[in-house]
PDB file of C-alpha atoms in Angstrom:
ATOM      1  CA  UNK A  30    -142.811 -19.711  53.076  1.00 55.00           C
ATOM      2  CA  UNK A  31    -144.984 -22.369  52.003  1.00 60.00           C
ATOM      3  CA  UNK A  32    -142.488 -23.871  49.868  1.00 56.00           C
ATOM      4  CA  UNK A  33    -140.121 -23.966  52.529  1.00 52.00           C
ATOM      5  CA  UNK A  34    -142.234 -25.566  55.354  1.00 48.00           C
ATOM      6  CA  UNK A  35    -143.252 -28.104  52.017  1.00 47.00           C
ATOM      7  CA  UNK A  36    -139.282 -28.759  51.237  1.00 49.00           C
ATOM      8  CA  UNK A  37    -138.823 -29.542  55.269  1.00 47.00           C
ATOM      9  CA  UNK A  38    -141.319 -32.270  55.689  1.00 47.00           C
ATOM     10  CA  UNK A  39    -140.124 -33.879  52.693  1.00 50.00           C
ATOM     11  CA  UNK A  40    -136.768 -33.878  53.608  1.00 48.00           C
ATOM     12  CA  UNK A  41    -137.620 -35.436  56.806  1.00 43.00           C
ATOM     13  CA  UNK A  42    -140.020 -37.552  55.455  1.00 45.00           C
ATOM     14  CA  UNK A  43    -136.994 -39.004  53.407  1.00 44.00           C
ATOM     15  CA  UNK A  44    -134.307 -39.589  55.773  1.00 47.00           C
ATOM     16  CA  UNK A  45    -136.698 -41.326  58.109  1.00 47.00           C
ATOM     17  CA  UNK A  46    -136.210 -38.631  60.682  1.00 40.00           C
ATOM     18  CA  UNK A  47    -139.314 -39.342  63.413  1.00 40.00           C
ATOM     19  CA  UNK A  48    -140.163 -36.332  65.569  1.00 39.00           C
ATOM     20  CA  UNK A  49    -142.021 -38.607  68.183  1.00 39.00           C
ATOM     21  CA  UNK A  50    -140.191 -41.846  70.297  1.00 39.00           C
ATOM     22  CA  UNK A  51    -141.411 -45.384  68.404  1.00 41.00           C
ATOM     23  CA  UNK A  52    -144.330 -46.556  71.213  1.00 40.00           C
ATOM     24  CA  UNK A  53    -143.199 -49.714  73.098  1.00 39.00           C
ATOM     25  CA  UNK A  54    -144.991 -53.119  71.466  1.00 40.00           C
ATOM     26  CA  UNK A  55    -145.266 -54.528  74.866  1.00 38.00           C
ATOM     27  CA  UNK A  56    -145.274 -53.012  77.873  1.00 38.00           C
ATOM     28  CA  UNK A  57    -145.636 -55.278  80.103  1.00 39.00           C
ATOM     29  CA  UNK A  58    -142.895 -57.678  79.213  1.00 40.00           C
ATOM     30  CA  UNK A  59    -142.541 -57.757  82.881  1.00 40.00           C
ATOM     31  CA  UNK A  60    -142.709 -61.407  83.302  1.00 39.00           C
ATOM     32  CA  UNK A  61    -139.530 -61.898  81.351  1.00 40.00           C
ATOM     33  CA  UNK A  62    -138.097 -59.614  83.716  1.00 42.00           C
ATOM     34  CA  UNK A  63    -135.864 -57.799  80.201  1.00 39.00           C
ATOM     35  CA  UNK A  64    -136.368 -54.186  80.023  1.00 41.00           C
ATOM     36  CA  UNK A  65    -138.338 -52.528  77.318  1.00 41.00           C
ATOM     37  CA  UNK A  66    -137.200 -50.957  74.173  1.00 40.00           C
ATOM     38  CA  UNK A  67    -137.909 -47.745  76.408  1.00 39.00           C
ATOM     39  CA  UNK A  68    -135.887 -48.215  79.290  1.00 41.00           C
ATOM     40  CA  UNK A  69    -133.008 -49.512  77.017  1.00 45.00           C
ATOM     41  CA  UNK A  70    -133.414 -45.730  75.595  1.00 46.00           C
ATOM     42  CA  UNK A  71    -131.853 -44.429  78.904  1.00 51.00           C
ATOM     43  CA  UNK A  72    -134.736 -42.086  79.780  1.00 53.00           C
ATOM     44  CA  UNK A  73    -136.931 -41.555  82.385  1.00 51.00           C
ATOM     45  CA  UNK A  74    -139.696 -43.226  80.412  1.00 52.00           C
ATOM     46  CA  UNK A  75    -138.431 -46.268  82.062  1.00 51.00           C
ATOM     47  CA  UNK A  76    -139.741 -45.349  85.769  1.00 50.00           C
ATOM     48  CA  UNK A  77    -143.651 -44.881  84.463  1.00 47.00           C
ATOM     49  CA  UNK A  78    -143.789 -48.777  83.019  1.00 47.00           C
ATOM     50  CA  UNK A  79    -145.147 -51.026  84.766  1.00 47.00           C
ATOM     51  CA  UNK A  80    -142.253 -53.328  84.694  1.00 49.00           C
ATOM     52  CA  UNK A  81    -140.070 -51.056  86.447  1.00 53.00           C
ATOM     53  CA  UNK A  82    -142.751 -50.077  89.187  1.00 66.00           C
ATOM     54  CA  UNK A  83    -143.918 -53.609  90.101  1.00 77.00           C
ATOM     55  CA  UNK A  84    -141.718 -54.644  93.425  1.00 85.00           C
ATOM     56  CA  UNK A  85    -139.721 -58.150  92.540  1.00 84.00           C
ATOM     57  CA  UNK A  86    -140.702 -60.805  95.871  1.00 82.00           C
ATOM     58  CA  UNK A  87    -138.816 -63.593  94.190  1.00 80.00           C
ATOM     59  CA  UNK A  88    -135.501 -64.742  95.387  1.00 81.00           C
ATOM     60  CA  UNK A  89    -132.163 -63.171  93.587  1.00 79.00           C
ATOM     61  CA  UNK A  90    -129.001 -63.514  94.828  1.00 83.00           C
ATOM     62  CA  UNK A  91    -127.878 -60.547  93.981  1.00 82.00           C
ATOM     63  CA  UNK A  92    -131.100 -58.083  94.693  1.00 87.00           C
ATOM     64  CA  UNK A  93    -132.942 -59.824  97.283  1.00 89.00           C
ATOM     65  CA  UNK A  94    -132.632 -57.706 100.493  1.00 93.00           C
ATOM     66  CA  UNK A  95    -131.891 -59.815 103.856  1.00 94.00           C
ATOM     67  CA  UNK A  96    -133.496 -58.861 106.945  1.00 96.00           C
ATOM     68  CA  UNK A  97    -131.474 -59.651 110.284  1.00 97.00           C
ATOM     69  CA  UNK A  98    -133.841 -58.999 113.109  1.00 98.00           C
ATOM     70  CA  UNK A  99    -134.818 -61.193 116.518  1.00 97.00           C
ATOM     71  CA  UNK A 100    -138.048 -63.119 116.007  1.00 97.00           C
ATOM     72  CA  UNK A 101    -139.759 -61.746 118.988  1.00 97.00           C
ATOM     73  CA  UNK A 102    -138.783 -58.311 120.791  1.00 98.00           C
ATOM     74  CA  UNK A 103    -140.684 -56.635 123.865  1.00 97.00           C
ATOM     75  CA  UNK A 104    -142.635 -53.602 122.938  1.00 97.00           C
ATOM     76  CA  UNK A 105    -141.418 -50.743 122.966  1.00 96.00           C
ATOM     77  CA  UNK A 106    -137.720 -51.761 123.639  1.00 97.00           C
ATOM     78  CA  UNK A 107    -135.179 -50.844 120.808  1.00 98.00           C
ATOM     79  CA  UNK A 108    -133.436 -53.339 119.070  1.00 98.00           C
ATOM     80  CA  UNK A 109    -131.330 -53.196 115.764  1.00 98.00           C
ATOM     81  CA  UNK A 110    -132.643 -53.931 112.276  1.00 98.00           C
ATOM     82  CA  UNK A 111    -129.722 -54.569 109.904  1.00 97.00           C
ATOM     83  CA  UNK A 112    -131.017 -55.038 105.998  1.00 96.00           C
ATOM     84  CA  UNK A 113    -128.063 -56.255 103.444  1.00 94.00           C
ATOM     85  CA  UNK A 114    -129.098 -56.122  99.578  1.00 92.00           C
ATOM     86  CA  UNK A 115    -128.215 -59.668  98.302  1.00 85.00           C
ATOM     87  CA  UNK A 116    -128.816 -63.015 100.136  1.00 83.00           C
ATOM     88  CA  UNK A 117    -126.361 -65.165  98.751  1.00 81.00           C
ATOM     89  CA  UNK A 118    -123.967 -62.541  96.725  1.00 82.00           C
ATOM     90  CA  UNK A 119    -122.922 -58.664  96.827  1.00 83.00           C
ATOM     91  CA  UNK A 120    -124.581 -56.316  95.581  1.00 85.00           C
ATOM     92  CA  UNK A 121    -121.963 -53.606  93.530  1.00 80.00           C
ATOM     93  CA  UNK A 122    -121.771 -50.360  94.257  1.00 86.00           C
ATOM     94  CA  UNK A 123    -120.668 -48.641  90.427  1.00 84.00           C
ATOM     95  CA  UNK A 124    -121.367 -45.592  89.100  1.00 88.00           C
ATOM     96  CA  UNK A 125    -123.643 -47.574  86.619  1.00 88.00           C
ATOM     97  CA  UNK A 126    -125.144 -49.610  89.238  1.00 87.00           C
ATOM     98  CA  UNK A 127    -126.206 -48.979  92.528  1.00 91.00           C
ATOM     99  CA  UNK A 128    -127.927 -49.460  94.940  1.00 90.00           C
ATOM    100  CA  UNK A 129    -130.414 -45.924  95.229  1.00 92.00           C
ATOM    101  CA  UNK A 130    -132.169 -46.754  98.704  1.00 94.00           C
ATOM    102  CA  UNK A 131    -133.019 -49.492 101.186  1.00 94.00           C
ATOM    103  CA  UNK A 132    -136.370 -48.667 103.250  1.00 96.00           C
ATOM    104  CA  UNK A 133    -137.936 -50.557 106.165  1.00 97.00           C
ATOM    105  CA  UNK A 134    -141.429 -51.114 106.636  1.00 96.00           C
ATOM    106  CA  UNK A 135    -143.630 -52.535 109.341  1.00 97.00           C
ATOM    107  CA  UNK A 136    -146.343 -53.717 107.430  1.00 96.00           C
ATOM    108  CA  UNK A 137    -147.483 -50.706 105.126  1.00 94.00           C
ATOM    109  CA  UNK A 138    -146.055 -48.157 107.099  1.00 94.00           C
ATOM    110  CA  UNK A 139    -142.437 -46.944 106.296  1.00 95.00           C
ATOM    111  CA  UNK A 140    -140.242 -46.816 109.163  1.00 95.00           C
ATOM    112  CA  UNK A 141    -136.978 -45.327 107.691  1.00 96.00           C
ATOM    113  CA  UNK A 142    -135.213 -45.062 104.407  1.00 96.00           C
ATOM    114  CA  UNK A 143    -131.722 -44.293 103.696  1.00 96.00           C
ATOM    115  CA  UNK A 144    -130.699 -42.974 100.284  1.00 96.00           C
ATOM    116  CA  UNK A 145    -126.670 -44.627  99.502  1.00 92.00           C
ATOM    117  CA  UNK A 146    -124.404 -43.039  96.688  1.00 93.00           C
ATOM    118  CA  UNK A 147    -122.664 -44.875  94.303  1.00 91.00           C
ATOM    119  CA  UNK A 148    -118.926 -46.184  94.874  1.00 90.00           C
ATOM    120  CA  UNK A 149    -118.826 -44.534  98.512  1.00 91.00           C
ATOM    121  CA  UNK A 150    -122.069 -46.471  99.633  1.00 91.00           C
ATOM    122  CA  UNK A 151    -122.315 -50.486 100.674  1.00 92.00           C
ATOM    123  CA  UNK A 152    -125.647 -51.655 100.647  1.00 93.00           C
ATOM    124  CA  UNK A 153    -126.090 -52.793 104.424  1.00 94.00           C
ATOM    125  CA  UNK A 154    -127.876 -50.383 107.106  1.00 96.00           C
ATOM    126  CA  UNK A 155    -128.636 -50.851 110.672  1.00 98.00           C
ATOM    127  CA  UNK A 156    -131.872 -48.971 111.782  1.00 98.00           C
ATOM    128  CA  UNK A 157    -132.707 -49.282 115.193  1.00 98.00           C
ATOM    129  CA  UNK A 158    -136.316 -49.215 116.271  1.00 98.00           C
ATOM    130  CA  UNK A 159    -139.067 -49.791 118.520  1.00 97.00           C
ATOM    131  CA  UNK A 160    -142.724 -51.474 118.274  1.00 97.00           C
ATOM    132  CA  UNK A 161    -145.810 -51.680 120.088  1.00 96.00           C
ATOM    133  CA  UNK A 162    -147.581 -54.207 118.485  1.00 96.00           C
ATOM    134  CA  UNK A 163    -145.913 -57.454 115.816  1.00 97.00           C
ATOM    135  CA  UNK A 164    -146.287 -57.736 112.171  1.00 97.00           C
ATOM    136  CA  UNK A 165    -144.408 -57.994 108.864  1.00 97.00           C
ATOM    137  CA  UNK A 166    -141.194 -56.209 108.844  1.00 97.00           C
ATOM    138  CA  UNK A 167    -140.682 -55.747 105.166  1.00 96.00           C
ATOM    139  CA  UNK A 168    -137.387 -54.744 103.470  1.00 96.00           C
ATOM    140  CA  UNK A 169    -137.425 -52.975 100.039  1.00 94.00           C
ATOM    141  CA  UNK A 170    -134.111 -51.848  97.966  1.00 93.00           C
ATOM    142  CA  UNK A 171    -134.363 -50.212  94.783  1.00 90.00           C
ATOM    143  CA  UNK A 172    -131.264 -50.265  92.157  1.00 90.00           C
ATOM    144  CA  UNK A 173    -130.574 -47.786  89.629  1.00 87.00           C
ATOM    145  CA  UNK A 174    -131.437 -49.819  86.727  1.00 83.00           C
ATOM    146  CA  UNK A 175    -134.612 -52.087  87.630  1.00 81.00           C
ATOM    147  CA  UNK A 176    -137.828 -52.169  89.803  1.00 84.00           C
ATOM    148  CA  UNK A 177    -137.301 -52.700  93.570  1.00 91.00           C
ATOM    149  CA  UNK A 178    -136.651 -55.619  95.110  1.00 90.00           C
ATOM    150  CA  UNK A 179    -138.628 -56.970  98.637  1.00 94.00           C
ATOM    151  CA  UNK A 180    -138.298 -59.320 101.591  1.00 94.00           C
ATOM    152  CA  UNK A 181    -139.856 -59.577 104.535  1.00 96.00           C
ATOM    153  CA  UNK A 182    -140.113 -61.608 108.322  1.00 97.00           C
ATOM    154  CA  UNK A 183    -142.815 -61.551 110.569  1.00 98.00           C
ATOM    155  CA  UNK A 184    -142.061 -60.400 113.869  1.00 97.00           C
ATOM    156  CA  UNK A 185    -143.752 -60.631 117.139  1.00 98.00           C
ATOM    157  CA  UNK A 186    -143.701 -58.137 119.988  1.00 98.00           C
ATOM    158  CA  UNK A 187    -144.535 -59.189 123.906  1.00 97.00           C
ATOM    159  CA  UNK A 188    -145.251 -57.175 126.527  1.00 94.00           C
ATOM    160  CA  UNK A 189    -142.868 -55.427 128.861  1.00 84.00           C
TER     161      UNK A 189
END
C-alpha cells in the first residue's frame, strides 16, 4: 500500500500536477484596476479580494451610475428617483456582462435595490420615494465581472 501511495506522489510530483490554486503575488493590484490571476480563474475567489470589494467613485463612461433626482423636494412628498448605469455610454446587458443590481442609498442607509437579469434587463430604474430630512443620495451598480461602481448628489428636503 505503501508503495502505491509512494508511486502516486511521484507521479504527480512529475507532471507538475498541484493539488492547491498558485496564491495571487499581489492582491491588491487594485489601483491598476486589471483583475488578478484569481479572478481571471473564473471562481468565486474573485468576490473575497479586495479589488473586487472596493466601490469604484471615479468617473467611467460606461459604469458610472447617473442619478436624476430634483435638487430640493418637500419632506415627506414622493418624487421619482431614476438611476441609469453609464453617464456618457450604455451599459450592455450580455449573458457575460451585466449589470447584477442598482441600489439607492440615502446616505448609509439603503433605500431599495433591484436585482436585473441579463439580456431581458436595461440598466435604468425609477424608485420613487419620500424623505424627512436631506442628505447624500448615493447610487451604487454592481456588474458581473468587477467591483461596484458609485455616484452620488446631495439633496435637500424643506418643509411642507
Amino acid at each position: 500500500m505503501e508503495a502505491k501511495v509512494c508511486l502516486l506522489v511521484i507521479m504527480l510530483a512529475f507532471i507538475g500536477c498541484e493539488t492547491v490554486p498558485p496564491k495571487v503575488s499581489d492582491p491588491l493590484a487594485a489601483s491598476s484596476g486589471t483583475p488578478t490571476a484569481v479572478a481571471a480563474a473564473g471562481g468565486q475567489e474573485e468576490q473575497f479580494t479586495p479589488e473586487f470589494n472596493a466601490v469604484r467613485t471615479t468617473i467611467d463612461p460606461k459604469h458610472t451610475p447617473k442619478i436624476t433626482a430634483p435638487e430640493t423636494v418637500k419632506r415627506g412628498e414622493w418624487f421619482d428617483v431614476t438611476i441609469h448605469v453609464g453617464v456618457a455610454a450604455k451599459h450592455p446587458s450580455l449573458s457575460e456582462h451585466f449589470v447584477r443590481y442598482i441600489a439607492l442609498y440615502k446616505d448609509s442607509i439603503e433605500i431599495a435595490r433591484v436585482y436585473l437579469h441579463p439580456v431581458y434587463s436595461y440598466p435604468k430604474v425609477i424608485f420613487t420615494i419620500a424623505l424627512d430630512e436631506g442628505g447624500m443620495l448615493r447610487a451604487i451598480e454592481e456588474p458581473n465581472h468587477s467591483a461596484a461602481w458609485e455616484a452620488s448628489q446631495k439633496i435637500n428636503v424643506t418643509p411642507k
